[in-house]
N, CA, C and O atoms as a MOPAC input file, in Angstrom:
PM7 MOZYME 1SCF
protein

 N    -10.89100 1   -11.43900 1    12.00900 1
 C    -10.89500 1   -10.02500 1    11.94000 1
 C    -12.22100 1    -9.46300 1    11.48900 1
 O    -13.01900 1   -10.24700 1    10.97500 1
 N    -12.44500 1    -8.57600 1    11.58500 1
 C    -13.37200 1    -7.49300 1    10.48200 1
 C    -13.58300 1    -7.73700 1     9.27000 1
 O    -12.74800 1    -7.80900 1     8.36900 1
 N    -15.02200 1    -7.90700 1     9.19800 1
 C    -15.71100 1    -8.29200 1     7.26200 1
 C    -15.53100 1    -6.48000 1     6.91600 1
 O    -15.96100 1    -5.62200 1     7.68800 1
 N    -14.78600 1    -6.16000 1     5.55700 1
 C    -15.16900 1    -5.22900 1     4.75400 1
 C    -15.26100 1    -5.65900 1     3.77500 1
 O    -14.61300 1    -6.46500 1     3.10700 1
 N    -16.64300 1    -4.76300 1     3.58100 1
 C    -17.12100 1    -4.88300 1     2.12700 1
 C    -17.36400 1    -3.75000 1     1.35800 1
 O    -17.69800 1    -2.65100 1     1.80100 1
 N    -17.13100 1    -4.14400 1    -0.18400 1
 C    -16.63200 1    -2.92700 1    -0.99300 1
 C    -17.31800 1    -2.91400 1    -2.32200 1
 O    -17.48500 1    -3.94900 1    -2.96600 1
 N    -17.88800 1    -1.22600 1    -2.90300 1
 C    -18.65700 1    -1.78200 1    -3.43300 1
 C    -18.09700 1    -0.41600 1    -4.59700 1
 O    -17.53500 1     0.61900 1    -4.23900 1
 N    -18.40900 1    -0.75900 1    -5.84100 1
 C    -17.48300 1     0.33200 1    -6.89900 1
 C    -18.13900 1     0.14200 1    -8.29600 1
 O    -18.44200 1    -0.98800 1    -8.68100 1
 N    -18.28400 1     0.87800 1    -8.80000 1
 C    -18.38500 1     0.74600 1   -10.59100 1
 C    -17.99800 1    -0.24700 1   -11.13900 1
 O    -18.88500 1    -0.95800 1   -11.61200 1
 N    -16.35600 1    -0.77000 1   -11.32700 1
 C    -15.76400 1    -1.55600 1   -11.59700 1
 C    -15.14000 1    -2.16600 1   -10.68300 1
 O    -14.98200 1    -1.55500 1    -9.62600 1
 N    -14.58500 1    -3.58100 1   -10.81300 1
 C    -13.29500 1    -4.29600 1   -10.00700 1
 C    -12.74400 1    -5.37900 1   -10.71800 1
 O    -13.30300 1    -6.10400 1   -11.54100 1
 N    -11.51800 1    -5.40800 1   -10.28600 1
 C    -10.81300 1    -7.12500 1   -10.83000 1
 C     -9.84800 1    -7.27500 1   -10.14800 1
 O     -9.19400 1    -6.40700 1    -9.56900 1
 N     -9.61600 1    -8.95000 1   -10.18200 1
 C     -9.01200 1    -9.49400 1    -9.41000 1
 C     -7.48300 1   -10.34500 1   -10.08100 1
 O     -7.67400 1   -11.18100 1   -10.96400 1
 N     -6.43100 1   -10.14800 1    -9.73900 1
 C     -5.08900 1   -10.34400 1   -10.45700 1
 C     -5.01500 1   -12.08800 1    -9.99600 1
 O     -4.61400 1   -12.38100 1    -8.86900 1
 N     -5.38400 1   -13.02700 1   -10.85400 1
 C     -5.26400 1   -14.91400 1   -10.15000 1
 C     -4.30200 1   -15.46800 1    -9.75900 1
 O     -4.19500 1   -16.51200 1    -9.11700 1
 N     -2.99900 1   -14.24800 1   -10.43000 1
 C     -1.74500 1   -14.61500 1    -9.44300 1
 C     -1.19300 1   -14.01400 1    -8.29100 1
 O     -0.69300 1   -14.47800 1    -7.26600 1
 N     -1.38700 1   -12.96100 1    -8.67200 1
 C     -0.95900 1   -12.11400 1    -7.34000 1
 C     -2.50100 1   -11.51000 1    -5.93800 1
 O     -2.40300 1   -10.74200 1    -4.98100 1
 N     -3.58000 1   -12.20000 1    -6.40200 1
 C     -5.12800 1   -11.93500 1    -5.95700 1
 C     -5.17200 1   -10.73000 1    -5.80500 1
 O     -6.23000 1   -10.26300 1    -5.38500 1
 N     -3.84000 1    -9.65900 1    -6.14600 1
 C     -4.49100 1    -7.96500 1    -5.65600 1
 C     -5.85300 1    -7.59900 1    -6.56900 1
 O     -6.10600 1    -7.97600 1    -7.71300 1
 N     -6.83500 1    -6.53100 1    -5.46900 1
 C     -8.20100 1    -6.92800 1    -5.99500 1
 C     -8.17500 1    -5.17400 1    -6.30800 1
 O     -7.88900 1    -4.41900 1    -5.37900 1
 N     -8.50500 1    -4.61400 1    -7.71700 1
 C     -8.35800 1    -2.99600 1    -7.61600 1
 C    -10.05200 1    -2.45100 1    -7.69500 1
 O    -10.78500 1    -3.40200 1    -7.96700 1
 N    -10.72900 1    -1.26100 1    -7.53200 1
 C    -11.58200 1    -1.13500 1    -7.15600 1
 C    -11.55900 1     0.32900 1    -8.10700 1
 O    -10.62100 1     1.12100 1    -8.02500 1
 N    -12.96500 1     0.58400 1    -9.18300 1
 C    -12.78600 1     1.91800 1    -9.77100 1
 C    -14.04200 1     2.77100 1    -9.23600 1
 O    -15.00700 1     2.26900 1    -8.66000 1
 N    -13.92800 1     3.70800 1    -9.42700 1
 C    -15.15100 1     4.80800 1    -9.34000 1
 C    -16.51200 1     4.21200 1    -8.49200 1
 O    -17.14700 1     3.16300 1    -8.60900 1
 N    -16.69400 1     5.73900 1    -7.30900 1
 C    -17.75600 1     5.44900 1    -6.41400 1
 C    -17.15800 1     4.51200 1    -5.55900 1
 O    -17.91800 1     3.75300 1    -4.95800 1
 N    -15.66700 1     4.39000 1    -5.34200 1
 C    -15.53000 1     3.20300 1    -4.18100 1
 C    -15.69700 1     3.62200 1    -3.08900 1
 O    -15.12900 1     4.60500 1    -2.61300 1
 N    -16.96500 1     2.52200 1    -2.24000 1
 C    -16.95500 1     2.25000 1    -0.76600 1
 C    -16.70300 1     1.19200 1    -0.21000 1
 O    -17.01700 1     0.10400 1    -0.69300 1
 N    -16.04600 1     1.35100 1     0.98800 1
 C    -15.62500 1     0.38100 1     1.77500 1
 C    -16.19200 1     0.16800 1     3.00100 1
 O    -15.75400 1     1.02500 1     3.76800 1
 N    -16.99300 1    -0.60200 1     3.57500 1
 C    -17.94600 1    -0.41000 1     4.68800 1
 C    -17.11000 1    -1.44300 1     5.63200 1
 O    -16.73500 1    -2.51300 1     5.15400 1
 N    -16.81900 1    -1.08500 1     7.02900 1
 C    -16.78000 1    -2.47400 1     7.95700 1
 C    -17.76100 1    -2.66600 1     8.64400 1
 O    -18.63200 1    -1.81500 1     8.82700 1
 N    -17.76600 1    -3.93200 1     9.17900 1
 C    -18.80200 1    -4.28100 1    10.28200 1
 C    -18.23800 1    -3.83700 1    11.57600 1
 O    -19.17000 1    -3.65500 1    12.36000 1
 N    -17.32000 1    -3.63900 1    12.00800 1
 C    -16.84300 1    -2.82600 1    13.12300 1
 C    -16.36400 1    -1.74800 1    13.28100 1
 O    -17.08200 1    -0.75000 1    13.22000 1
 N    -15.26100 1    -1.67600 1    13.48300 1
 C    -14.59700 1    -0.38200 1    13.97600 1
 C    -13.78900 1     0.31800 1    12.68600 1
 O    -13.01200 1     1.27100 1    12.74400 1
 N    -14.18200 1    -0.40000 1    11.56700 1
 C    -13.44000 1     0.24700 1    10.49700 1
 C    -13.65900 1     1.40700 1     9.74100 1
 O    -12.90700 1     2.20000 1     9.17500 1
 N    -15.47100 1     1.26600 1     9.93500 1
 C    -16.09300 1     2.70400 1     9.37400 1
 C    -16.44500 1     2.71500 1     7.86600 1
 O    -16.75900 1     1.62800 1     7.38200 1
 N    -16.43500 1     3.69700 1     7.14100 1
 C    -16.75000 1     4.12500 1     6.14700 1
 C    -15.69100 1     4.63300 1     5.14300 1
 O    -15.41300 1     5.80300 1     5.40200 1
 N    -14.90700 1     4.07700 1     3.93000 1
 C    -13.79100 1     4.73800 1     3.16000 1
 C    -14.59100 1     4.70000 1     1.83500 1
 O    -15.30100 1     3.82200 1     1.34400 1
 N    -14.19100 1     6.12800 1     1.35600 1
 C    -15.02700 1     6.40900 1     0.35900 1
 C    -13.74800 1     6.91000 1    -0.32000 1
 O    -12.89500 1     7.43200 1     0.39800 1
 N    -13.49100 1     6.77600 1    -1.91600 1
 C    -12.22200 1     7.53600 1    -2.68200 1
 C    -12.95800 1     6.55200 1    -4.10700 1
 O    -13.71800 1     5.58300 1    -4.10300 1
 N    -12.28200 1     7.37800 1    -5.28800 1
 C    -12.10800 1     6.80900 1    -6.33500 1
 C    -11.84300 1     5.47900 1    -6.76600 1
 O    -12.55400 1     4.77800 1    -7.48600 1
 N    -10.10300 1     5.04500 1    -5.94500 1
 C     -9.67800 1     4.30300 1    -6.84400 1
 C     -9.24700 1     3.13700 1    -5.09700 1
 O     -8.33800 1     3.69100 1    -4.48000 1
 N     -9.49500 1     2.45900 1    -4.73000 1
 C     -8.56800 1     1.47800 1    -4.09800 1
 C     -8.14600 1     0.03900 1    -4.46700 1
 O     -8.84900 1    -0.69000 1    -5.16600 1
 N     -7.08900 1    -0.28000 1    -4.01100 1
 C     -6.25300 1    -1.76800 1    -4.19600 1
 C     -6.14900 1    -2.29400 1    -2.91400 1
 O     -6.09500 1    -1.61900 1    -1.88600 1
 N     -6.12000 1    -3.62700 1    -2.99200 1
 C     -6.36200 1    -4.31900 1    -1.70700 1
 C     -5.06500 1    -5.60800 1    -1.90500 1
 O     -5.32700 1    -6.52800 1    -2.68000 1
 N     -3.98500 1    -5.60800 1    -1.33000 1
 C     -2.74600 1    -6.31000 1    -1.77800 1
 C     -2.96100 1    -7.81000 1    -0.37100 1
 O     -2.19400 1    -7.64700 1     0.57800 1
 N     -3.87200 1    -9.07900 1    -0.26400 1
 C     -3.57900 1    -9.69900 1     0.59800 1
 C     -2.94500 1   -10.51600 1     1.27800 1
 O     -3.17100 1   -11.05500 1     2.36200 1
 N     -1.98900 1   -10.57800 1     0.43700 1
 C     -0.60900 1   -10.89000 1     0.36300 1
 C      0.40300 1   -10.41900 1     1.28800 1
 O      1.19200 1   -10.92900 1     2.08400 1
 N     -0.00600 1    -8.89600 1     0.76600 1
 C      1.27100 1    -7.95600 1     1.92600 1
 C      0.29800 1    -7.53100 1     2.94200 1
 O      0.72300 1    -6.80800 1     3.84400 1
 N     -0.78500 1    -7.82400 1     2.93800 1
 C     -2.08300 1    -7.23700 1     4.15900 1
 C     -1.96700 1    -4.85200 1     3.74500 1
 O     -1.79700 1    -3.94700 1     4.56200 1
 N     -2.14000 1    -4.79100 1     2.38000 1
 C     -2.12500 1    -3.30200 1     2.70100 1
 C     -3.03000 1    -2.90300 1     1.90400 1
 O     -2.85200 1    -3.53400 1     0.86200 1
 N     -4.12100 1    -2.04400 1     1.76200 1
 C     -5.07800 1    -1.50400 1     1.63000 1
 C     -4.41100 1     0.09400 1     1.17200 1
 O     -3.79800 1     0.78700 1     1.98300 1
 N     -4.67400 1     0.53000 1    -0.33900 1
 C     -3.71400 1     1.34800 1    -0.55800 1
 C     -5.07500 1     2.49800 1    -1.93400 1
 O     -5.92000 1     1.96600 1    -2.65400 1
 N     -4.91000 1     3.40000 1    -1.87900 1
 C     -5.08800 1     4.70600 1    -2.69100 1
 C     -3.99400 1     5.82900 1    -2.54500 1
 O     -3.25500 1     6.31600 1    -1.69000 1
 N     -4.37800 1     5.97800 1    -4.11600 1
 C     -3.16300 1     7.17500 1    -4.43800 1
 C     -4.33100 1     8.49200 1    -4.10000 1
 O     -3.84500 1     9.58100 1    -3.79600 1
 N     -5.58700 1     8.37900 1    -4.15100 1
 C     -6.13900 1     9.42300 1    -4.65800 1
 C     -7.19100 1    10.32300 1    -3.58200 1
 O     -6.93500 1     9.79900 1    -2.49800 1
 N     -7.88800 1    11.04000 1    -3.40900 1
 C     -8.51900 1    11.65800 1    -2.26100 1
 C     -9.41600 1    10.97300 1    -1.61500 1
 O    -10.00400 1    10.19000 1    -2.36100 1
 N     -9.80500 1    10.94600 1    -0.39100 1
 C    -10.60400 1     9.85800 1     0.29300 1
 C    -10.82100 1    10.78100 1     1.20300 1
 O    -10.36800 1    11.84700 1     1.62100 1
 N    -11.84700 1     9.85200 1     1.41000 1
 C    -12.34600 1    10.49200 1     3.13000 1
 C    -12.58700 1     9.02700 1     4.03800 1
 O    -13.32900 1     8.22500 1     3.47000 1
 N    -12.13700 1     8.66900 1     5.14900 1
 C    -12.30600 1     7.55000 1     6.18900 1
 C    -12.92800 1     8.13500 1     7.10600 1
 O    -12.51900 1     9.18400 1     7.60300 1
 N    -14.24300 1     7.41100 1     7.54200 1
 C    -14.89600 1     7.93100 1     8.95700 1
 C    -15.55900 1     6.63000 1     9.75000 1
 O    -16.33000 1     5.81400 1     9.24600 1
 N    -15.10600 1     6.63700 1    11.00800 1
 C    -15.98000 1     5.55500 1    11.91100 1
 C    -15.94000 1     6.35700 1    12.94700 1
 O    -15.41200 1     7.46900 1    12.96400 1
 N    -16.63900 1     5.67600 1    14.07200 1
 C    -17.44800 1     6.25100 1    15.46500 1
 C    -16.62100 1     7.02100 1    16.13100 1
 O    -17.20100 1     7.50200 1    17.10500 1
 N    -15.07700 1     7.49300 1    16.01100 1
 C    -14.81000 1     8.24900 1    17.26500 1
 C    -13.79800 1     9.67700 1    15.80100 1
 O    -13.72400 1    10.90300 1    15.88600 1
 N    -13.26900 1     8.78200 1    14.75400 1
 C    -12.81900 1     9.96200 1    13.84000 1
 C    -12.80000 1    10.23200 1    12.49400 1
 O    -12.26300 1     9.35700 1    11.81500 1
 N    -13.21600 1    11.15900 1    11.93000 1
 C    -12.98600 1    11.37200 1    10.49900 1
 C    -11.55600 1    11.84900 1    10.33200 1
 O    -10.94200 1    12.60400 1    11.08500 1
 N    -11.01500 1    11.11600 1     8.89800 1
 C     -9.55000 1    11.30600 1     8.49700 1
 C     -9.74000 1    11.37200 1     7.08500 1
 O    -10.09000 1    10.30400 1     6.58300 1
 N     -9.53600 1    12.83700 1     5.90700 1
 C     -9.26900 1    12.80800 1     4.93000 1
 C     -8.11300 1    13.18700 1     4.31900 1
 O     -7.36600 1    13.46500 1     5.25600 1
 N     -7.58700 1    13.34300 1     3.40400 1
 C     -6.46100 1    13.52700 1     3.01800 1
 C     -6.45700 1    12.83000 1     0.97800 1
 O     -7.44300 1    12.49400 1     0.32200 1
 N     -4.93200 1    12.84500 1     0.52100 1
 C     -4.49100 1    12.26700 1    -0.74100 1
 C     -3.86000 1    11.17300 1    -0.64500 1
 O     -2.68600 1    11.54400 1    -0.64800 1
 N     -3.86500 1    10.24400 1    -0.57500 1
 C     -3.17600 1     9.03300 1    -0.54300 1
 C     -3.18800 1     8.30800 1     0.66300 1
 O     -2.60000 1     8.52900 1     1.72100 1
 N     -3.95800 1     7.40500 1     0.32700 1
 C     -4.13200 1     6.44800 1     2.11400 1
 C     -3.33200 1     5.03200 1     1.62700 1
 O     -3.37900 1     4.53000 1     0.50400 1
 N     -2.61800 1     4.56200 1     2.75100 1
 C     -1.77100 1     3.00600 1     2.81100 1
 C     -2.47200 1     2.66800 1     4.33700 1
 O     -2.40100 1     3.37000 1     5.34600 1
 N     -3.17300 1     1.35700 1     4.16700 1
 C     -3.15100 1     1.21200 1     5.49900 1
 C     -2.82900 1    -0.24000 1     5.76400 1
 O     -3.42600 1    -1.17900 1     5.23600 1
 N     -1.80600 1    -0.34700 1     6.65200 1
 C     -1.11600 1    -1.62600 1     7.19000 1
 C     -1.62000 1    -2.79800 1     7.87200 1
 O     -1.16800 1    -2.77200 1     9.01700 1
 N     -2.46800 1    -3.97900 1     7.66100 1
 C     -3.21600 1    -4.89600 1     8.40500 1
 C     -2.35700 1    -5.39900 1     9.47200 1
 O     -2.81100 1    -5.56000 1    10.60500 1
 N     -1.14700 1    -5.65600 1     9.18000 1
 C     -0.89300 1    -6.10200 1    10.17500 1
 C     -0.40300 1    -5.73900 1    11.53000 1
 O     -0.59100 1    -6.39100 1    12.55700 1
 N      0.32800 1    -4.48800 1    11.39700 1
 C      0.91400 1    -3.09800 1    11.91700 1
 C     -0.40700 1    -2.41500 1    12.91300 1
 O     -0.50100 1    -2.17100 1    14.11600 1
 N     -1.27800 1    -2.26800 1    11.80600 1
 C     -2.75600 1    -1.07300 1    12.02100 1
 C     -2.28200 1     0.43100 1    11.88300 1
 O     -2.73000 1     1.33600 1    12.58600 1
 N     -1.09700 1     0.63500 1    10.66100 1
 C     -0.79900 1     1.75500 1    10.83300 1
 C     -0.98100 1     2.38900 1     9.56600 1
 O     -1.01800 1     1.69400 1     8.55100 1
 N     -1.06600 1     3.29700 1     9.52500 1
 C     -1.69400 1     4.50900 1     8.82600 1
 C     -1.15100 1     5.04000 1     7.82800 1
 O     -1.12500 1     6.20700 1     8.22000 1
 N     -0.69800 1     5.05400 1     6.82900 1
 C     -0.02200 1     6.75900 1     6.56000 1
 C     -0.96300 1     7.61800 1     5.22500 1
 O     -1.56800 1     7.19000 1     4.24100 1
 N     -0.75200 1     8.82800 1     5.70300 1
 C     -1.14300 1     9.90700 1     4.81100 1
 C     -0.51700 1    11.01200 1     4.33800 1
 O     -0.56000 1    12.14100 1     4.82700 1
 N      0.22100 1    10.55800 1     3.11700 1
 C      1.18800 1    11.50100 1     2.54400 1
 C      1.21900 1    12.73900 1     2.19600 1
 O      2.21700 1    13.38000 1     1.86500 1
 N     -0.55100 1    13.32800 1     2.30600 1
 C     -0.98700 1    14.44500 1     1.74100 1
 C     -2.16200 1    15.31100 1     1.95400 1
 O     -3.16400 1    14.59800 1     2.00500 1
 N     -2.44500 1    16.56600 1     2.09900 1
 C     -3.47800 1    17.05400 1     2.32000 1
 C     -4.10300 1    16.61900 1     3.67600 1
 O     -5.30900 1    16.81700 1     3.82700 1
 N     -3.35400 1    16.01700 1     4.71500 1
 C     -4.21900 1    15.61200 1     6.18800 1
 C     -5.02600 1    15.98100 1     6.63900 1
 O     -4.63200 1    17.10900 1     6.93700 1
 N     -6.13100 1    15.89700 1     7.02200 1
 C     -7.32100 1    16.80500 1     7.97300 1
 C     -7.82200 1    15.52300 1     8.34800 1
 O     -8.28000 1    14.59000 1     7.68900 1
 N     -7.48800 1    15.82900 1    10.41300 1
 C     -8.23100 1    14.64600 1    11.12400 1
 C     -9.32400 1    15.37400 1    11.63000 1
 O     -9.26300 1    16.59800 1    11.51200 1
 N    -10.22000 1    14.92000 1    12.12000 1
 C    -11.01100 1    15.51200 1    13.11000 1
 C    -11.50900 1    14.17500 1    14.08000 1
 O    -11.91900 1    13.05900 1    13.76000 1
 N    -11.27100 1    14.83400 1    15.43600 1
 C    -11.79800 1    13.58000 1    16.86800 1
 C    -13.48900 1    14.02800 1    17.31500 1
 O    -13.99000 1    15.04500 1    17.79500 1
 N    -13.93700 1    12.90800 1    16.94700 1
 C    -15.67400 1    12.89400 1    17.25900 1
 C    -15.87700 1    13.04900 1    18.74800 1
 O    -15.52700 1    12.00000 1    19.29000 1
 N    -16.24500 1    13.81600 1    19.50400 1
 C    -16.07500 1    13.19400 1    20.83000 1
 C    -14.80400 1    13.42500 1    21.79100 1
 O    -14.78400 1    12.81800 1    22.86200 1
 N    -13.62400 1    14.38000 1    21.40700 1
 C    -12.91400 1    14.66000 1    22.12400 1
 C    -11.86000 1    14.32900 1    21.84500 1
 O    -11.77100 1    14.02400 1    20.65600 1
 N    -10.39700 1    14.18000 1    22.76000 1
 C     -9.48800 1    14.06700 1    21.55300 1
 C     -8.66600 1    12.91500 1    22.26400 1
 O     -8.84300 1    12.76200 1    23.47300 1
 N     -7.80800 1    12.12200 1    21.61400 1
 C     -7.45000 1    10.62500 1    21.39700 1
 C     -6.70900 1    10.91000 1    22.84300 1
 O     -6.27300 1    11.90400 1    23.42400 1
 N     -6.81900 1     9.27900 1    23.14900 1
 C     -5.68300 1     8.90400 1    24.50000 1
 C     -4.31900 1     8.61000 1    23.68000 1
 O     -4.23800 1     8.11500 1    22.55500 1
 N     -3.19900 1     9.06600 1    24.57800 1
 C     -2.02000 1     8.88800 1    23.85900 1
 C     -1.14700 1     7.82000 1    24.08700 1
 O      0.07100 1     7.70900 1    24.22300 1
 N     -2.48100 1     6.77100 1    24.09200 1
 C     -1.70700 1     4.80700 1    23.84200 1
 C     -1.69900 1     4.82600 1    22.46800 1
 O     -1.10300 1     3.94400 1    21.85100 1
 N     -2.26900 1     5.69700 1    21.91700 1
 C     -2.40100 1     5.45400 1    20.09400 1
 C     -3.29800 1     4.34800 1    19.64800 1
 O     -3.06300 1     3.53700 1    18.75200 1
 N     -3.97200 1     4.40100 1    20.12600 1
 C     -5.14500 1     3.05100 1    20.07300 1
 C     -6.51700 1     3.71500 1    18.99300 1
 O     -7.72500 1     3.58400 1    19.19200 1
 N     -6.06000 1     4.19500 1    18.22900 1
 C     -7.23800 1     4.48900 1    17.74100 1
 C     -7.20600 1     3.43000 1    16.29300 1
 O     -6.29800 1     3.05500 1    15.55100 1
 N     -8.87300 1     3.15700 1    16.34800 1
 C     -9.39400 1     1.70200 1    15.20500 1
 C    -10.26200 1     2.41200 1    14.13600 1
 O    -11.28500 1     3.09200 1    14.05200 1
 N     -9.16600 1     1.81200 1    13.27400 1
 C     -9.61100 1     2.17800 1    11.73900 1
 C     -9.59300 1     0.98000 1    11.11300 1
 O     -9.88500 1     0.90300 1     9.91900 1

């Protein structure tokens, strides 16, 4: 898959359960299609494959920016949710409706 790398004030890593939490100034960079996630606080569960903030973020790569309050995002699924405050915007026009869009 996709290298992301993440870079924050603080982090630690749980040796039993490996969830890895991430404090202040967190970025999340991919080498592909994942883009740019910028928020406060994220947890990374690799266990359950979910990539999770309670708190405001902004996600942007090459075709959309997506901010909102609370991001979960599903590795294995590739699905999304945003419980709060939504604002998408399509770079370039607006999505085909296979739902194929890569975050």
């Amino acid at each position: 898959g996709e290298q992301i790398n993440v870079t924050a004030k603080r982090g630690t890593v749980d040796k039993n359960s490996r969830i890895m939490n991430f404090h202040g100034r967190v970025k999340a960079v991919g080498d592909r299609h994942f883009g740019l996630l910028t928020t406060e606080w994220l947890q990374f569960d690799p266990k359950k494959g979910i990539l999770y903030t309670d708190q405001r973020f902004h996600l942007e790569n090459r075709d959309t920016q997506l901010n909102g309050v609370g991001l979960t995002l599903f590795q294995k699924t590739r699905k999304v949710l945003v419980p709060k405050e939504v604002e998408m915007k399509f770079i370039g026009g607006s999505p085909t409706l296979t739902g194929e869009l890569d975050f």
